[in-house]
Amino acid sequence: MRLINQKISRPAHVALAALPFVLAIIAYTVASDLRLQANPADKLLPSFASMADAFWRMAAEPDRRSGDILLWGDTAASLARLCIGVGISTGLAVVLGIPIGLIPVARSSLSSFVSTLSLIPPITVLPVLFIMVGLGELSKISLIVFGTAPVMIRTIALAVAELPKELLIKAQTLGASTWQIILRVVLPQILPRVVVAIRLGLVPAWIFLISAEAIASTEGLGYRIFLVRRYLAMDIILPYVAWITVIAVVLDRGLLMLSRKSFRWAHLGDDAEGGRL
Amino acid sequence: MTASGISVRDLSMSYDGVPILERVSIDIAFGTFCTIVGASGCGKSTFLRLLLGQERPSGGMILLDDAPIPHEPTPERGIVFQRYSIFPHLTVRENLLMAADFQGSPFLGRIFGARRRAAREAADALLEKVGLTAAADRYPAQLSGGMQQRVAIAQALTMKPKVLLMDEPFGALDPGVRADMQSLILEIWREQDMTVFMVTHDLQEAFRLGTRLIAFDKVRVDPQFPNAYGARITYDLPIDDVTEPPMDPDAGLALPDNRAEGAEIAC
């Protein structure tokens, strides 16, 4: 049978999906063991036990200097920045993306501008932000917005423009005004695409969050990683990276589940078999 | 000059300098079931889009009850497309409530309470007429093609349009389902007071349903430059017996010999 015609059963799918993770963990363990055998004080590839120790220290024991539990403080600070930033971007994407995709005068006046904005490398704006709004929260959140909003606006505008013309005409023959079309036809139909835009926007949002925190911050996941880098504290850095990944995965899957639950009509055609992209 | 009905005067349409329709003139009395046939690309759908107001003609005008039609879709002209006619994010019943929502609530686009209950009853009555009571709470993606077109027709009727336009509404349906749908649309047309324009590829269907059949074709063809001329109405047949198609429908509409083969390519 040709490979493209194989059907993967559910248990086989789970096993195959787990395989690369297991292989990566085994490879790391072996490499770490080899290095620690040669030099027990090696800091580069710490054992899982020492990483668990360090992570526990960060997650459960108060910091000796400040008395705070660092992991939770860092996580709360980073998540707040991320959520506010991506939230503002999402609002902009809906408020600007729908008119750009639907209304000719908005498209003419805004679409080139937004396209140009989206091509400015966001990280080059960071010094400008630092100078203009200072080193506080505003500059970090602004960077996330600047880095994600233009692309999200374009994604939504494109989704609106791709709606079948027939539906917009049908709504007009049923007596709908432009506003009613936006509210009852366009907005509900692109909400699943808004969720997709958020999921895709979170990827660059993390990059800009960590970058901004690395450069100027006093707490946050990115700040911590770059702080302990000075001591080669891989036993903290690696669990932190894993922790960030876990949060990112939970956010992504959570949004997907929210979409499936809230917009059942949009997922009726989804292929349930063989995993999801 | 009809007192009531549709009057098309010298209508022409071209896209990027390529003429599609050339000086089409026709008067259609109110209550006519007008079927429109023609080879692919001969302007049938363009004619329908112009009637709908979706596009602005390059020349000429269309009068509805002696007033020029607005150049955008309005509630007095309903439409049923071959696909994408109904809203995928709404259940069947919600699809039929949209017209009442739009009329009753300019800002929220949604009516509530007693008005919604009244609209619901009207919608359910329509659903019963088209035989979809059991599917009222399902989404379009869960319906077969024939059921979706039933919803589309019922939805178009919620506005009680003077004119119902249909662009190959049954083109994607199985033959058996298509026959059911033809009976349904005839029944609806007889009950509701309206003019119907229906574009179809199927001559048999055109003869069976229509009280008047018009055919679009190119009158002039330049073999060196097939796009030089647009299409016009080449046949305009009143059909007396609406239920029985003639013995050989194709014979009545055969193209002149010299163009019979070239027509499809020309258009």
XYZ file of C-alpha atoms in Angstrom:
544
model
C 0.000 0.000 0.000
C 1.224 3.487 -0.763
C 2.351 5.549 2.220
C -0.187 8.264 1.423
C -3.052 5.774 1.805
C -2.100 4.451 5.242
C -4.638 4.944 7.983
C -3.131 5.574 11.424
C -5.141 4.213 14.337
C -5.595 6.357 17.437
C -3.142 4.405 19.709
C -0.569 4.267 16.915
C -0.978 8.000 16.427
C -0.334 8.669 20.109
C 2.715 6.381 20.125
C 4.146 7.936 16.958
C 3.532 11.436 18.250
C 5.348 10.624 21.521
C 8.319 9.000 19.769
C 10.345 12.133 18.860
C 9.853 13.520 22.382
C 11.083 10.271 23.939
C 14.058 10.110 21.583
C 15.037 13.704 22.400
C 14.860 13.001 26.150
C 16.938 9.833 25.793
C 19.544 11.647 23.696
C 19.781 14.421 26.284
C 20.056 11.970 29.185
C 22.850 10.024 27.534
C 24.776 13.180 26.603
C 24.317 14.653 30.087
C 25.452 11.405 31.742
C 28.572 11.231 29.605
C 29.561 14.800 30.473
C 28.807 14.418 34.185
C 30.872 11.215 34.318
C 33.826 13.113 32.892
C 33.274 16.143 35.140
C 30.681 16.044 37.969
C 30.786 19.858 38.221
C 29.788 20.299 34.540
C 27.157 23.016 34.148
C 26.366 22.667 30.459
C 24.054 19.635 30.445
C 22.698 19.278 33.993
C 20.978 16.049 34.978
C 17.179 15.911 35.196
C 17.507 15.564 38.980
C 19.476 18.795 39.384
C 17.105 20.608 37.012
C 14.134 19.378 39.049
C 15.914 20.595 42.205
C 16.550 24.021 40.739
C 13.028 24.291 39.351
C 11.617 23.349 42.760
C 13.741 26.058 44.385
C 12.323 28.604 41.945
C 8.735 27.372 42.174
C 8.305 26.600 45.879
C 10.945 28.339 47.989
C 10.996 32.099 48.621
C 13.980 33.949 47.242
C 16.573 34.634 49.960
C 16.948 38.288 49.006
C 13.405 39.404 48.182
C 11.322 36.747 49.902
C 9.230 36.261 46.742
C 8.720 32.968 44.999
C 10.466 33.796 41.767
C 8.838 31.457 39.228
C 5.308 32.602 39.968
C 6.244 36.258 40.069
C 8.073 35.901 36.752
C 5.208 33.951 35.192
C 2.558 36.412 36.336
C 4.542 39.398 35.076
C 5.258 37.816 31.690
C 1.728 36.514 31.162
C 0.230 39.887 32.045
C 2.426 41.607 29.447
C 1.716 38.931 26.868
C -2.048 38.939 27.387
C -2.402 42.723 27.432
C -0.212 43.037 24.331
C -1.924 40.314 22.321
C -5.317 41.506 23.591
C -4.689 45.008 22.241
C -3.461 43.529 18.962
C -6.591 41.400 18.685
C -8.787 44.425 19.271
C -6.912 46.376 16.602
C -7.124 43.407 14.221
C -10.916 43.263 14.520
C -11.545 47.015 14.572
C -9.243 47.738 11.604
C -9.172 44.393 9.797
C -12.917 44.171 9.180
C -13.243 47.635 7.592
C -10.095 47.075 5.521
C -11.450 43.780 4.226
C -15.017 44.966 3.691
C -15.230 48.683 3.006
C -13.480 50.038 -0.119
C -12.714 53.476 1.331
C -11.088 51.897 4.418
C -9.119 49.511 2.241
C -7.856 52.295 -0.002
C -6.778 54.463 2.882
C -5.346 51.915 5.308
C -4.175 48.744 3.618
C -0.868 50.053 2.182
C -0.096 51.775 5.465
C -0.656 48.633 7.538
C 1.321 46.522 5.044
C 4.240 48.938 5.308
C 4.077 48.950 9.110
C 4.138 45.171 9.174
C 7.426 45.176 7.259
C 9.297 47.304 9.817
C 11.375 44.845 11.886
C 9.675 45.353 15.277
C 12.830 44.906 17.316
C 14.296 48.027 15.660
C 11.423 49.964 17.196
C 12.427 48.882 20.705
C 15.055 51.625 21.217
C 12.549 54.163 19.928
C 10.024 52.888 22.455
C 12.564 52.961 25.271
C 13.412 56.564 24.457
C 9.821 57.682 23.990
C 7.901 55.812 26.696
C 10.696 54.749 29.037
C 11.767 51.348 30.297
C 8.512 50.466 32.087
C 5.679 48.125 31.195
C 4.408 50.377 28.420
C 7.454 49.881 26.220
C 7.311 46.078 26.518
C 3.598 45.918 25.779
C 4.006 48.398 22.921
C 6.676 46.185 21.395
C 4.376 43.163 21.500
C 1.567 45.191 19.920
C 3.879 46.607 17.286
C 5.224 43.171 16.507
C 1.909 41.359 16.243
C -0.868 43.819 15.360
C 0.009 44.628 11.716
C 0.171 40.983 10.691
C -2.996 40.161 12.632
C -4.810 43.092 11.008
C -3.765 41.810 7.590
C -4.833 38.261 8.457
C -8.306 39.436 9.480
C -8.644 41.774 6.493
C -7.746 38.875 4.223
C -10.228 36.576 5.960
C -12.966 39.177 5.479
C -12.064 39.715 1.839
C -12.203 35.960 1.276
C -15.781 35.627 2.511
C -17.971 34.560 -0.432
C -19.392 37.664 -2.145
C -22.685 35.777 -2.387
C -23.210 35.985 1.371
C -22.740 39.760 1.446
C -25.154 40.164 -1.459
C -27.634 37.814 0.139
C -27.561 39.886 3.323
C -28.248 43.027 1.288
C -31.239 41.417 -0.407
C -32.510 40.677 3.095
C -32.297 44.395 3.849
C -29.091 44.562 5.874
C -27.120 47.808 6.278
C -23.312 47.864 6.237
C -23.280 47.897 10.042
C -25.708 44.980 10.264
C -23.635 43.038 7.754
C -20.530 43.602 9.890
C -22.332 42.614 13.076
C -24.347 39.606 11.926
C -22.555 38.270 8.851
C -18.880 39.248 8.860
C -17.931 39.293 12.548
C -19.418 35.921 13.522
C -17.906 34.266 10.472
C -14.391 35.557 11.055
C -14.299 34.906 14.826
C -12.782 31.449 14.245
C -10.178 33.156 12.065
C -9.551 35.685 14.849
C -8.713 32.773 17.132
C -6.342 31.418 14.483
C -4.771 34.883 14.181
C -4.277 35.002 17.966
C -2.674 31.557 17.959
C -0.308 32.578 15.173
C 0.285 36.001 16.766
C 1.351 34.425 20.066
C 4.480 33.026 18.427
C 6.085 36.415 17.598
C 4.508 37.853 20.767
C 6.648 35.511 22.890
C 9.757 36.505 20.946
C 9.185 40.203 21.544
C 8.188 39.646 25.157
C 11.371 37.721 25.976
C 13.519 40.202 24.010
C 12.059 43.205 25.792
C 12.398 41.509 29.182
C 15.981 40.493 28.437
C 16.956 44.087 27.722
C 15.137 46.062 30.400
C 13.137 44.477 33.172
C 13.201 43.535 36.840
C 11.053 40.447 36.655
C 9.629 38.109 34.039
C 10.532 34.785 32.494
C 12.795 36.348 29.885
C 14.497 38.539 32.462
C 15.243 35.527 34.688
C 16.732 33.451 31.877
C 19.051 36.242 30.810
C 19.923 37.057 34.421
C 21.025 33.537 35.419
C 22.823 33.136 32.067
C 25.663 35.099 33.703
C 26.235 32.168 36.082
C 25.847 29.518 33.351
C 22.864 28.279 35.390
C 21.611 25.834 32.785
C 19.766 23.974 35.573
C 17.457 27.017 35.779
C 17.475 28.125 32.148
C 16.427 24.781 30.675
C 13.447 24.225 33.028
C 12.390 27.846 32.409
C 12.482 27.274 28.651
C 10.454 24.102 29.148
C 8.018 26.020 31.354
C 7.582 28.745 28.714
C 6.964 26.043 26.130
C 4.359 24.399 28.344
C 2.552 27.732 28.790
C 2.693 28.373 25.039
C 1.296 24.920 24.258
C -1.474 25.273 26.846
C -2.456 28.676 25.438
C -2.470 27.348 21.875
C -4.482 24.195 22.630
C -6.791 26.142 24.913
C -7.599 28.591 22.136
C -8.200 25.738 19.704
C -10.573 24.049 22.155
C -12.344 27.349 22.786
C -12.824 27.727 19.045
C -14.195 24.202 18.651
C -16.558 24.720 21.546
C -17.751 28.197 20.596
C -17.827 27.891 16.812
C -19.079 24.401 16.241
C -20.300 25.298 12.752
C -16.766 26.210 11.657
C -15.291 22.874 12.700
C -17.976 20.589 11.318
C -15.758 19.679 8.403
C -12.596 19.147 10.484
C -10.780 15.897 10.047
C -10.787 14.266 13.485
C -8.381 11.526 12.516
C -4.615 11.496 12.663
C -3.936 14.524 14.802
C -4.288 18.233 14.159
C -1.992 20.769 12.652
C -43.974 50.017 -21.707
C -45.400 47.930 -18.954
C -47.234 49.432 -16.030
C -45.740 46.890 -13.727
C -42.869 44.565 -14.384
C -39.327 44.808 -15.599
C -38.221 46.751 -18.594
C -34.699 46.422 -19.931
C -33.605 49.200 -22.301
C -30.515 48.992 -24.505
C -28.565 47.250 -21.774
C -24.910 46.611 -22.519
C -22.079 45.395 -20.367
C -18.390 44.953 -20.987
C -15.509 43.919 -18.792
C -12.109 45.490 -19.509
C -13.249 46.426 -22.987
C -14.584 42.950 -23.780
C -18.284 43.246 -24.582
C -20.443 40.608 -22.899
C -23.928 41.963 -23.544
C -24.856 44.208 -26.457
C -27.899 46.437 -26.452
C -30.323 44.028 -24.832
C -33.917 45.234 -24.674
C -36.843 43.279 -23.309
C -40.042 43.824 -21.330
C -41.070 41.229 -18.787
C -44.584 41.440 -17.363
C -45.114 41.069 -13.630
C -45.727 37.466 -12.614
C -43.708 35.943 -15.434
C -41.534 32.901 -14.784
C -38.687 33.742 -17.089
C -36.052 31.105 -17.743
C -32.744 32.174 -19.259
C -30.591 29.827 -21.312
C -27.482 30.166 -23.440
C -24.006 28.771 -23.911
C -21.400 29.244 -21.201
C -20.003 32.754 -21.082
C -22.831 34.248 -23.134
C -23.870 36.700 -20.480
C -26.719 34.882 -18.726
C -25.209 35.334 -15.303
C -24.064 38.833 -16.161
C -27.652 39.683 -17.084
C -28.800 38.319 -13.736
C -26.139 40.273 -11.829
C -27.290 43.438 -13.581
C -30.896 42.706 -12.629
C -29.710 42.227 -9.068
C -27.820 45.517 -9.123
C -24.625 43.761 -8.101
C -22.921 45.392 -11.080
C -23.454 48.639 -12.915
C -24.189 48.321 -16.639
C -21.832 49.946 -19.160
C -24.872 51.330 -20.969
C -28.649 51.300 -20.949
C -30.917 50.844 -17.970
C -33.234 48.467 -16.143
C -36.606 49.715 -14.911
C -38.579 47.979 -12.191
C -42.162 49.292 -12.133
C -41.005 52.209 -14.311
C -38.291 53.282 -11.878
C -34.584 52.637 -12.532
C -33.259 49.930 -10.215
C -30.684 51.045 -7.657
C -27.119 49.940 -8.360
C -26.928 47.794 -5.270
C -28.928 44.818 -4.029
C -32.229 45.674 -2.313
C -34.902 43.609 -0.553
C -37.337 43.801 -3.476
C -35.053 41.567 -5.533
C -34.308 38.240 -3.851
C -31.508 35.969 -4.987
C -30.685 32.279 -4.852
C -27.171 31.368 -5.946
C -25.916 27.948 -6.897
C -23.695 27.930 -3.803
C -22.944 30.080 -0.740
C -26.527 31.301 -0.548
C -27.020 30.713 3.161
C -25.051 31.749 6.218
C -22.867 28.863 7.430
C -22.604 30.159 11.001
C -26.359 30.101 11.585
C -28.765 27.217 11.948
C -31.481 26.775 9.341
C -34.055 28.585 11.466
C -31.658 31.426 12.319
C -30.992 31.818 8.601
C -34.700 32.444 8.052
C -34.841 34.913 10.951
C -32.140 37.152 9.487
C -34.528 39.288 7.423
C -36.712 39.996 10.471
C -33.575 40.716 12.529
C -32.331 43.228 9.943
C -35.710 44.956 9.607
C -36.481 45.060 13.313
C -33.176 46.105 14.841
C -30.940 48.595 13.024
C -28.214 48.641 15.688
C -28.126 45.179 17.229
C -29.251 43.375 14.086
C -31.250 41.019 16.269
C -34.811 41.138 17.594
C -35.921 39.747 20.951
C -39.008 38.756 22.900
C -42.467 38.786 21.352
C -41.210 40.052 17.996
C -38.719 37.209 17.814
C -41.397 34.669 18.691
C -43.624 36.015 15.909
C -40.743 35.877 13.435
C -39.983 32.352 14.603
C -43.502 31.232 13.863
C -43.337 32.723 10.384
C -39.981 31.036 9.832
C -41.291 27.679 10.993
C -44.269 27.983 8.654
C -41.878 28.597 5.758
C -39.739 25.659 6.848
C -42.783 23.441 6.783
C -43.621 24.604 3.269
C -40.175 23.634 1.994
C -40.177 20.424 4.035
C -37.337 21.263 6.418
C -39.070 21.295 9.810
C -36.887 18.457 11.047
C -33.681 20.274 10.082
C -34.529 23.607 11.739
C -31.712 23.450 14.307
C -28.998 22.059 12.062
C -26.155 23.989 10.461
C -25.880 24.249 6.657
C -22.733 22.097 6.625
C -24.848 19.248 8.025
C -27.378 19.420 5.156
C -27.350 17.888 1.686
C -27.100 20.164 -1.359
C -30.832 19.927 -2.065
C -31.727 20.815 1.519
C -29.350 23.782 1.440
C -31.067 25.104 -1.693
C -34.446 24.678 -0.003
C -33.173 26.843 2.845
C -31.829 29.370 0.336
C -35.200 29.616 -1.419
C -37.104 29.868 1.861
C -34.661 32.545 3.059
C -35.134 34.572 -0.129
C -38.905 34.366 0.354
C -38.752 35.816 3.886
C -38.516 39.304 2.350
C -41.478 38.675 -0.004
C -39.489 40.013 -2.970
C -41.238 41.296 -6.106
C -38.557 39.623 -8.175
C -36.770 36.379 -7.396
C -33.495 35.819 -9.220
C -31.938 32.377 -9.386
C -28.546 31.576 -10.873
C -28.503 27.878 -11.768
C -30.048 27.070 -8.402
C -30.357 23.349 -9.094
C -27.230 22.952 -11.214
C -25.317 21.045 -8.548
C -28.157 18.715 -7.528
C -28.896 15.092 -8.407
C -31.601 14.567 -11.066
C -34.181 13.194 -8.620
C -33.645 15.993 -6.137
C -33.733 18.493 -8.980
C -37.205 17.318 -10.060
C -38.481 17.798 -6.491
C -36.977 21.244 -6.348
C -38.564 22.188 -9.679
C -41.994 21.232 -8.386
C -41.322 23.193 -5.211
C -40.309 26.364 -7.004
C -43.308 26.169 -9.348
C -45.625 25.765 -6.390
C -44.038 28.719 -4.603
C -44.163 30.887 -7.717
C -47.886 30.174 -8.145
C -48.626 31.024 -4.531
C -46.492 34.114 -4.116
C -47.069 37.052 -6.382
C -43.695 37.481 -7.971
C -41.628 37.527 -11.115
C -38.978 34.856 -11.357
C -35.780 34.948 -13.409
C -33.949 31.680 -13.498
C -30.683 30.997 -15.303
C -30.256 27.352 -16.207
C -28.096 25.101 -18.346
C -30.864 22.568 -18.641
C -33.194 23.218 -21.603
C -35.727 20.715 -20.359
C -35.858 22.545 -17.055
C -36.152 25.874 -18.871
C -39.188 24.631 -20.809
C -40.769 22.861 -17.891
C -40.619 25.791 -15.479
C -40.755 28.916 -17.590
C -43.737 30.810 -18.932
C -41.247 32.676 -21.032
C -37.863 31.524 -22.207
C -35.090 33.796 -23.400
C -31.844 32.634 -24.933
C -28.615 34.615 -25.028
C -26.167 34.130 -27.861
C -23.785 36.097 -29.990
C -25.463 37.385 -33.116
C -22.244 38.490 -34.730
C -19.070 36.454 -34.525
C -15.693 37.523 -35.852
C -13.697 34.294 -36.272
C -10.419 36.237 -36.032
C -11.448 37.951 -32.805
C -14.109 35.987 -30.932
C -14.399 38.633 -28.217
C -15.222 41.432 -30.643
C -18.968 41.304 -30.068
C -21.222 40.687 -27.080
C -24.292 38.486 -26.779
C -27.893 39.499 -27.384
C -31.235 37.839 -26.871
C -31.609 35.485 -29.825
C -34.800 33.653 -28.815
C -37.730 34.912 -26.819
C -40.413 32.261 -26.576
C -43.659 32.461 -24.675
C -44.466 28.999 -23.325
C -48.145 28.268 -22.942
C -48.165 24.904 -21.287
C -45.963 25.201 -18.242
C -46.171 21.606 -17.126
C -45.333 19.642 -20.275
C -42.057 20.161 -22.080
C -42.243 19.859 -25.900
C -41.336 16.534 -27.416
C -37.866 17.622 -28.424
C -36.849 20.755 -26.612
C -33.486 20.941 -28.305
C -35.063 21.160 -31.771
C -36.899 24.334 -30.865
C -33.699 26.005 -29.874
C -31.166 24.622 -32.299
C -28.691 27.261 -33.347
C -28.369 28.170 -37.027
C -26.186 25.620 -38.775
C -23.257 27.842 -39.552
C -22.725 28.628 -35.882
C -23.965 25.532 -34.154
C -20.472 24.250 -33.457
C -18.729 27.559 -32.970
C -21.121 29.068 -30.490
C -19.729 27.404 -27.411
C -16.215 28.453 -28.321
C -17.229 31.927 -29.336
C -18.860 32.762 -26.065
